[in-house]
Short mmCIF file of C-alpha atoms in Angstrom, two decimals:
data_model
loop_
_atom_site.label_atom_id
_atom_site.label_comp_id
_atom_site.label_asym_id
_atom_site.label_seq_id
_atom_site.Cartn_x
_atom_site.Cartn_y
_atom_site.Cartn_z
CA UNK A 427 125.80 107.60 102.67
CA UNK A 428 126.73 104.96 105.26
CA UNK A 429 124.53 106.66 107.86
CA UNK A 430 121.48 105.76 105.77
CA UNK A 431 122.59 102.15 105.76
CA UNK A 432 123.13 102.23 109.54
CA UNK A 433 119.68 103.70 110.10
CA UNK A 434 118.08 101.01 107.94
CA UNK A 435 120.03 98.02 109.18
CA UNK A 436 119.27 98.72 112.85
CA UNK A 437 115.74 97.37 112.35
CA UNK A 438 117.00 94.11 110.78
CA UNK A 439 120.20 93.14 112.56
CA UNK A 440 121.62 93.75 116.00
CA UNK A 441 125.04 95.17 115.21
CA UNK A 442 127.50 96.77 117.62
CA UNK A 443 129.25 100.05 116.80
CA UNK A 444 132.47 98.10 116.22
CA UNK A 445 130.73 95.74 113.80
CA UNK A 446 129.25 98.67 111.88
CA UNK A 447 132.65 100.29 111.74
CA UNK A 448 134.10 97.07 110.32
CA UNK A 449 131.31 96.85 107.72
CA UNK A 450 131.98 100.42 106.71
CA UNK A 451 135.74 99.85 106.44
CA UNK A 452 135.16 97.03 103.95
CA UNK A 453 132.58 98.89 101.86
CA UNK A 454 132.82 101.22 98.87
CA UNK A 455 130.31 103.77 97.60
CA UNK A 456 129.27 104.71 94.11
CA UNK A 457 127.04 107.27 92.49
CA UNK A 458 125.25 106.41 89.28
CA UNK A 459 123.56 108.79 86.91
CA UNK A 460 120.16 107.89 85.48
CA UNK A 461 120.60 105.25 82.73
CA UNK A 462 124.09 104.32 83.91
CA UNK A 463 124.83 100.59 84.25
CA UNK A 464 126.03 99.08 87.52
CA UNK A 465 126.43 95.65 85.89
CA UNK A 466 126.48 94.68 82.24
CA UNK A 467 125.48 91.33 80.77
CA UNK A 468 128.55 89.11 80.47
CA UNK A 469 130.35 90.67 83.43
CA UNK A 470 130.67 88.82 86.72
CA UNK A 471 128.57 90.34 89.51
CA UNK A 472 131.39 91.00 91.96
CA UNK A 473 129.54 92.99 94.62
CA UNK A 474 126.58 92.92 96.93
CA UNK A 475 124.88 96.29 96.63
CA UNK A 476 122.73 98.28 99.01
CA UNK A 477 120.77 101.20 97.53
CA UNK A 478 120.77 104.31 99.73
CA UNK A 479 119.12 106.61 97.18
CA UNK A 480 117.43 106.23 93.82
CA UNK A 481 116.18 103.22 91.92
CA UNK A 482 117.79 100.29 90.08
CA UNK A 483 116.35 97.70 87.75
CA UNK A 484 117.76 94.33 86.73
CA UNK A 485 116.76 93.43 83.21
CA UNK A 486 117.30 90.70 80.68
CA UNK A 487 117.88 91.84 77.08
CA UNK A 488 116.96 89.50 74.24
CA UNK A 489 118.56 89.48 70.82
CA UNK A 490 115.39 90.94 69.30
CA UNK A 491 115.98 94.07 71.39
CA UNK A 492 113.23 93.46 73.95
CA UNK A 493 114.05 94.11 77.60
CA UNK A 494 112.52 92.12 80.46
CA UNK A 495 112.59 93.52 83.98
CA UNK A 496 113.57 90.95 86.60
CA UNK A 497 113.59 93.30 89.58
CA UNK A 498 113.33 96.85 90.80
CA UNK A 499 115.31 97.97 93.87
CA UNK A 500 114.66 101.36 95.43
CA UNK A 501 116.42 102.96 98.42
CA UNK A 502 116.86 100.61 101.40
CA UNK A 503 116.94 97.51 99.22
CA UNK A 504 119.71 95.06 98.44
CA UNK A 505 120.56 94.21 94.85
CA UNK A 506 122.70 91.38 93.54
CA UNK A 507 122.64 88.87 90.71
CA UNK A 508 122.72 85.94 93.09
CA UNK A 509 123.70 83.32 90.52
CA UNK A 510 126.57 85.31 89.04
CA UNK A 511 127.79 86.52 92.46
CA UNK A 512 127.64 83.07 94.00
CA UNK A 513 129.28 81.13 91.20
CA UNK A 514 131.40 84.00 89.83
CA UNK A 515 130.01 83.30 86.37
CA UNK A 516 129.07 85.88 83.69
CA UNK A 517 125.72 87.49 84.39
CA UNK A 518 122.75 87.17 82.04
CA UNK A 519 121.51 90.51 83.27
CA UNK A 520 122.05 94.24 83.23
CA UNK A 521 121.60 96.39 86.32
CA UNK A 522 120.72 99.97 85.44
CA UNK A 523 119.93 103.14 87.40
CA UNK A 524 116.45 104.42 86.55
CA UNK A 525 117.08 107.57 88.61
CA UNK A 526 120.26 109.20 89.89
CA UNK A 527 121.27 106.56 92.41
CA UNK A 528 123.71 106.05 95.28
CA UNK A 529 124.85 102.64 96.41
CA UNK A 530 127.12 100.99 98.96
CA UNK A 531 129.05 97.99 97.67
CA UNK A 532 130.88 95.07 99.21
CA UNK A 533 133.01 92.81 97.03
CA UNK A 534 132.33 89.14 97.54
CA UNK A 535 135.71 88.73 99.22
CA UNK A 536 134.89 91.44 101.74
CA UNK A 537 131.32 90.33 102.29
CA UNK A 538 132.55 86.79 102.96
CA UNK A 539 134.80 88.25 105.66
CA UNK A 540 131.76 89.91 107.24
CA UNK A 541 129.83 86.62 107.13
CA UNK A 542 132.62 84.95 109.10
CA UNK A 543 133.31 87.79 111.52
CA UNK A 544 129.75 88.91 112.36
CA UNK A 545 127.08 86.29 113.18
CA UNK A 546 124.31 88.90 112.81
CA UNK A 547 125.39 89.57 109.21
CA UNK A 548 125.34 85.86 108.51
CA UNK A 549 121.83 85.56 109.95
CA UNK A 550 120.64 88.58 108.00
CA UNK A 551 122.15 87.24 104.81
CA UNK A 552 120.39 83.89 105.25
CA UNK A 553 117.11 85.62 106.04
CA UNK A 554 117.42 87.80 102.92
CA UNK A 555 118.08 84.70 100.81
CA UNK A 556 115.07 82.94 102.33
CA UNK A 557 112.89 85.96 101.67
CA UNK A 558 114.13 86.14 98.07
CA UNK A 559 113.27 82.49 97.58
CA UNK A 560 109.76 82.96 99.02
CA UNK A 561 109.18 86.09 96.94
CA UNK A 562 110.41 84.30 93.81
CA UNK A 563 108.06 81.38 94.42
CA UNK A 564 105.20 83.77 94.91
CA UNK A 565 106.02 85.62 91.72
CA UNK A 566 106.11 82.32 89.81
CA UNK A 567 102.70 81.48 91.30
CA UNK A 568 101.31 84.78 90.02
CA UNK A 569 103.10 84.46 86.67
CA UNK A 570 101.52 81.11 85.88
CA UNK A 571 98.08 81.53 87.47
CA UNK A 572 97.02 85.19 87.41
CA UNK A 573 95.22 87.07 84.65
CA UNK A 574 96.89 90.24 83.35
CA UNK A 575 94.47 92.29 85.46
CA UNK A 576 95.30 90.35 88.63
CA UNK A 577 99.04 90.71 87.96
CA UNK A 578 98.64 94.46 87.51
CA UNK A 579 96.57 94.75 90.67
CA UNK A 580 99.04 92.73 92.73
CA UNK A 581 101.91 94.94 91.54
CA UNK A 582 100.11 98.20 92.33
CA UNK A 583 99.20 96.88 95.79
CA UNK A 584 102.62 95.45 96.63
CA UNK A 585 104.80 98.20 95.15
CA UNK A 586 102.79 101.46 95.08
CA UNK A 587 105.94 103.56 95.33
CA UNK A 588 107.75 101.77 92.47
CA UNK A 589 104.55 101.98 90.42
CA UNK A 590 104.63 105.78 90.67
CA UNK A 591 108.31 105.98 89.73
CA UNK A 592 108.61 103.75 86.65
CA UNK A 593 107.02 103.98 83.18
CA UNK A 594 104.09 101.65 82.55
CA UNK A 595 105.93 99.69 79.86
CA UNK A 596 108.47 98.58 82.48
CA UNK A 597 105.68 97.39 84.75
CA UNK A 598 104.29 95.41 81.78
CA UNK A 599 107.73 93.96 81.17
CA UNK A 600 108.13 92.98 84.85
CA UNK A 601 104.75 91.28 84.78
CA UNK A 602 105.39 89.51 81.48
CA UNK A 603 102.34 90.99 79.76
CA UNK A 604 102.33 93.13 76.63
CA UNK A 605 102.26 96.89 76.86
CA UNK A 606 98.95 96.91 74.96
CA UNK A 607 97.33 94.44 77.34
CA UNK A 608 98.46 96.43 80.37
CA UNK A 609 97.13 99.70 78.91
CA UNK A 610 93.79 98.01 78.25
CA UNK A 611 93.65 96.58 81.78
CA UNK A 612 94.56 99.93 83.27
CA UNK A 613 92.00 101.88 81.29
CA UNK A 614 89.26 99.39 82.15
CA UNK A 615 90.14 99.72 85.81
CA UNK A 616 90.25 103.53 85.77
CA UNK A 617 86.88 103.52 84.02
CA UNK A 618 85.37 101.25 86.69
CA UNK A 619 86.83 103.43 89.46
CA UNK A 620 85.32 106.56 87.87
CA UNK A 621 81.95 104.84 87.58
CA UNK A 622 82.14 103.84 91.23
CA UNK A 623 83.14 107.37 92.20
CA UNK A 624 86.52 106.27 93.59
CA UNK A 625 88.46 108.71 91.42
CA UNK B 390 114.36 53.04 101.24
CA UNK B 391 117.14 54.77 103.15
CA UNK B 392 119.77 52.97 101.06
CA UNK B 393 118.57 54.90 98.01
CA UNK B 394 119.02 58.14 99.90
CA UNK B 395 122.52 57.10 100.99
CA UNK B 396 123.48 56.21 97.42
CA UNK B 397 122.24 59.60 96.18
CA UNK B 398 123.61 61.79 98.93
CA UNK B 399 127.15 60.39 98.62
CA UNK B 400 127.64 62.49 95.46
CA UNK B 401 126.50 65.70 97.18
CA UNK B 402 127.75 65.61 100.77
CA UNK B 403 130.66 63.98 102.52
CA UNK B 404 128.93 62.15 105.37
CA UNK B 405 130.45 59.59 107.73
CA UNK B 406 128.67 56.32 108.53
CA UNK B 407 127.82 57.69 111.98
CA UNK B 408 126.31 60.82 110.47
CA UNK B 409 124.22 58.78 108.06
CA UNK B 410 123.08 56.60 110.95
CA UNK B 411 122.05 59.72 112.86
CA UNK B 412 120.17 61.08 109.83
CA UNK B 413 118.38 57.78 109.49
CA UNK B 414 117.46 57.66 113.17
CA UNK B 415 115.71 61.04 112.88
CA UNK B 416 113.87 60.22 109.64
CA UNK B 417 110.51 58.65 108.88
CA UNK B 418 109.30 57.00 105.67
CA UNK B 419 105.98 57.10 103.91
CA UNK B 420 104.40 55.47 100.90
CA UNK B 421 101.83 57.38 98.89
CA UNK B 422 99.45 55.98 96.34
CA UNK B 423 98.93 57.82 93.08
CA UNK B 424 96.72 60.89 93.68
CA UNK B 425 97.32 60.84 97.42
CA UNK B 426 98.22 64.16 99.05
CA UNK B 427 101.38 64.62 101.08
CA UNK B 428 100.40 68.19 101.99
CA UNK B 429 97.07 69.95 101.70
CA UNK B 430 96.51 73.69 101.28
CA UNK B 431 96.02 75.29 104.69
CA UNK B 432 98.19 72.77 106.54
CA UNK B 433 101.65 73.69 107.79
CA UNK B 434 104.46 72.00 105.85
CA UNK B 435 106.13 70.25 108.80
CA UNK B 436 108.67 68.11 106.96
CA UNK B 437 111.51 68.22 104.50
CA UNK B 438 110.91 65.39 102.05
CA UNK B 439 113.26 63.36 99.88
CA UNK B 440 111.66 61.31 97.09
CA UNK B 441 113.18 57.82 96.72
CA UNK B 442 110.64 56.54 94.20
CA UNK B 443 107.81 58.00 92.13
CA UNK B 444 106.81 61.56 91.33
CA UNK B 445 105.29 64.47 93.28
CA UNK B 446 103.83 67.75 92.13
CA UNK B 447 103.22 70.92 94.12
CA UNK B 448 100.21 72.80 92.81
CA UNK B 449 98.20 75.89 93.58
CA UNK B 450 94.40 75.52 93.30
CA UNK B 451 92.32 78.58 92.52
CA UNK B 452 88.71 79.10 93.51
CA UNK B 453 87.63 78.67 89.90
CA UNK B 454 88.90 75.08 90.07
CA UNK B 455 92.02 75.60 87.97
CA UNK B 456 95.25 73.98 89.17
CA UNK B 457 98.68 75.50 88.60
CA UNK B 458 101.78 73.34 88.91
CA UNK B 459 104.58 75.00 90.86
CA UNK B 460 106.99 72.07 90.81
CA UNK B 461 107.54 68.44 89.93
CA UNK B 462 109.87 66.27 92.04
CA UNK B 463 110.86 62.81 90.85
CA UNK B 464 113.05 60.26 92.66
CA UNK B 465 116.28 61.72 94.08
CA UNK B 466 114.76 65.17 94.54
CA UNK B 467 113.94 67.16 97.64
CA UNK B 468 110.47 68.63 98.09
CA UNK B 469 109.32 71.21 100.60
CA UNK B 470 107.09 74.28 100.68
CA UNK B 471 109.93 76.51 101.81
CA UNK B 472 107.77 79.41 102.96
CA UNK B 473 105.38 77.30 105.04
CA UNK B 474 108.18 75.13 106.47
CA UNK B 475 110.35 78.08 107.35
CA UNK B 476 107.71 80.27 108.94
CA UNK B 477 105.42 77.46 110.10
CA UNK B 478 102.51 79.18 108.38
CA UNK B 479 99.63 77.51 106.47
CA UNK B 480 100.66 76.46 102.99
CA UNK B 481 99.07 77.89 99.84
CA UNK B 482 99.87 74.65 98.06
CA UNK B 483 99.00 70.99 97.70
CA UNK B 484 101.64 68.32 97.24
CA UNK B 485 100.28 65.28 95.45
CA UNK B 486 101.72 61.96 94.26
CA UNK B 487 101.38 61.60 90.48
CA UNK B 488 102.62 58.00 90.69
CA UNK B 489 102.91 55.53 93.55
CA UNK B 490 105.62 57.26 95.53
CA UNK B 491 107.98 56.63 98.44
CA UNK B 492 109.50 59.40 100.50
CA UNK B 493 111.80 59.94 103.46
CA UNK B 494 110.75 62.72 105.81
CA UNK B 495 112.42 64.81 108.49
CA UNK B 496 110.34 67.06 110.72
CA UNK B 497 111.66 70.58 111.00
CA UNK B 498 112.65 69.93 114.60
CA UNK B 499 114.72 66.92 113.59
CA UNK B 500 116.19 68.54 110.51
CA UNK B 501 117.26 71.53 112.60
CA UNK B 502 119.12 69.06 114.84
CA UNK B 503 120.93 67.72 111.79
CA UNK B 504 121.86 71.23 110.69
CA UNK B 505 123.49 71.85 114.05
CA UNK B 506 125.13 68.44 114.43
CA UNK B 507 126.44 67.88 110.89
CA UNK B 508 128.28 70.69 109.06
CA UNK B 509 127.98 68.82 105.74
CA UNK B 510 124.18 68.80 106.07
CA UNK B 511 124.21 72.52 106.75
CA UNK B 512 126.37 73.14 103.68
CA UNK B 513 124.16 70.92 101.55
CA UNK B 514 121.05 72.66 102.80
CA UNK B 515 122.48 76.10 101.96
CA UNK B 516 123.55 74.89 98.53
CA UNK B 517 120.08 73.48 97.84
CA UNK B 518 118.51 76.78 98.86
CA UNK B 519 120.92 78.70 96.62
CA UNK B 520 120.14 76.39 93.71
CA UNK B 521 116.40 76.81 94.30
CA UNK B 522 116.81 80.56 94.24
CA UNK B 523 118.81 80.48 90.99
CA UNK B 524 116.33 78.08 89.39
CA UNK B 525 113.43 80.27 90.49
CA UNK B 526 115.05 83.37 89.02
CA UNK B 527 115.65 81.53 85.79
CA UNK B 528 112.06 80.35 85.66
CA UNK B 529 110.85 83.92 86.20
CA UNK B 530 113.12 85.03 83.36
CA UNK B 531 111.55 82.46 81.05
CA UNK B 532 108.03 83.20 82.32
CA UNK B 533 108.24 86.87 81.45
CA UNK B 534 110.36 86.77 78.30
CA UNK B 535 109.82 83.49 76.43
CA UNK B 536 107.19 82.69 73.83
CA UNK B 537 104.98 79.64 74.49
CA UNK B 538 107.11 77.66 72.04
CA UNK B 539 110.36 78.61 73.77
CA UNK B 540 108.89 77.71 77.16
CA UNK B 541 107.83 74.31 75.85
CA UNK B 542 111.23 73.69 74.28
CA UNK B 543 113.07 74.67 77.46
CA UNK B 544 110.93 72.29 79.51
CA UNK B 545 111.42 69.34 77.15
CA UNK B 546 115.18 69.98 77.12
CA UNK B 547 115.56 70.50 80.87
CA UNK B 548 113.18 67.80 82.09
CA UNK B 549 112.91 65.10 79.38
CA UNK B 550 112.09 62.43 81.97
CA UNK B 551 109.32 64.44 83.67
CA UNK B 552 107.97 65.34 80.23
CA UNK B 553 107.47 61.66 79.46
CA UNK B 554 105.78 60.96 82.79
CA UNK B 555 103.18 63.73 83.12
CA UNK B 556 100.15 64.62 81.01
CA UNK B 557 100.57 67.56 78.62
CA UNK B 558 97.98 69.70 80.43
CA UNK B 559 100.21 69.65 83.54
CA UNK B 560 103.18 70.81 81.49
CA UNK B 561 100.99 73.63 80.15
CA UNK B 562 99.97 74.49 83.70
CA UNK B 563 103.61 74.49 84.88
CA UNK B 564 104.57 76.80 82.02
CA UNK B 565 101.60 79.11 82.54
CA UNK B 566 100.28 78.69 79.01
CA UNK B 567 96.86 77.38 78.02
CA UNK B 568 96.37 73.76 77.09
CA UNK B 569 95.21 74.82 73.63
CA UNK B 570 98.30 76.95 73.01
CA UNK B 571 100.60 74.13 74.12
CA UNK B 572 98.84 71.61 71.85
CA UNK B 573 99.22 74.00 68.93
CA UNK B 574 102.91 74.58 69.68
CA UNK B 575 103.51 70.86 70.00
CA UNK B 576 101.77 69.97 66.78
CA UNK B 577 103.62 72.67 64.87
CA UNK B 578 106.89 71.35 66.23
CA UNK B 579 106.10 67.70 65.45
CA UNK B 580 105.13 68.74 61.92
CA UNK B 581 108.43 70.58 61.44
CA UNK B 582 110.36 67.59 62.78
CA UNK B 583 108.55 65.26 60.34
CA UNK B 584 109.30 67.61 57.46
CA UNK B 585 112.96 67.69 58.47
CA UNK B 586 113.04 63.91 58.77
CA UNK B 587 113.86 64.01 62.51
CA UNK B 588 110.95 61.77 63.49
#
């Protein structure tokens, strides 16, 4: 499992063999079955997670039973509830495997050791946080300014692979539009594509 | 103007008089009239800004003429387009003064010097970025899961001072709900409060 991480990380951080060995020695691995939870609302998010196989979602469950998808993370992505991890406070969220999934985990204590010992890990970590912030801002921009059709289109364009792997109602939930609206948007678009001979 | 910054920052970072003097020596100040732009879409966001007086908004303007408020920043807040500042790429946003406003500015070059020279500035900067990320995540959560009424209520509770200082259509724009919906929500709420004898 760690070989997949090594292959991925090489493109993002310049790590020596010794540094990789140290990262590995402080890591743990875990396999999750489809529908299994990696983190449950109310628990503290104690680990930074790297997905080597499968697909996770972070979702927010309301008392009325509705579920709202905050994030998807497929293989070669990091997943963490930043707020809970950083402040060691109970998480508002659940992290669930949508497919059989394999992850590498570092506890906060161990990851903090890596941040001190390996400058490249520190740089990577800061870059990932910056990217998360930019992506969050961009999602807020789309949330507040895009029509349902534009939101759908942006999702399909940005995450074609995720789009193929998750049910449409989860895409609707991620976008903050109703399932009915998204079905309508999708049908209208498929109809236009047929008329234009694209499909 | 810098005295206001010193008074504010004392609660957030442990800075010596020499460090404050150095921060001041690398800063500039600017006064903006109401409606004046601090940053225009397409320009690179070259400075980190601290508001000492007044109120700024960051907004995204669409081709159809609609404006979408990404953020408000009143006195004692920082304001920056993180993505543009970080990557030195053209901004998608405009930053405008909603009141006569006074700001302290540091160019990226100068702020980077501070980050290297003063550990407390580096820590503060990382904490601010972390807080921005958490706040962004929380806003996304509300965007995708809250009703218009809940969004309105959360805004009034979290930002009572901003709520009093900006027109309702900008609150609607910030929340990503239509002006009509927000008026309806507000009237329904005022009516309930009158019936309950709150107002």
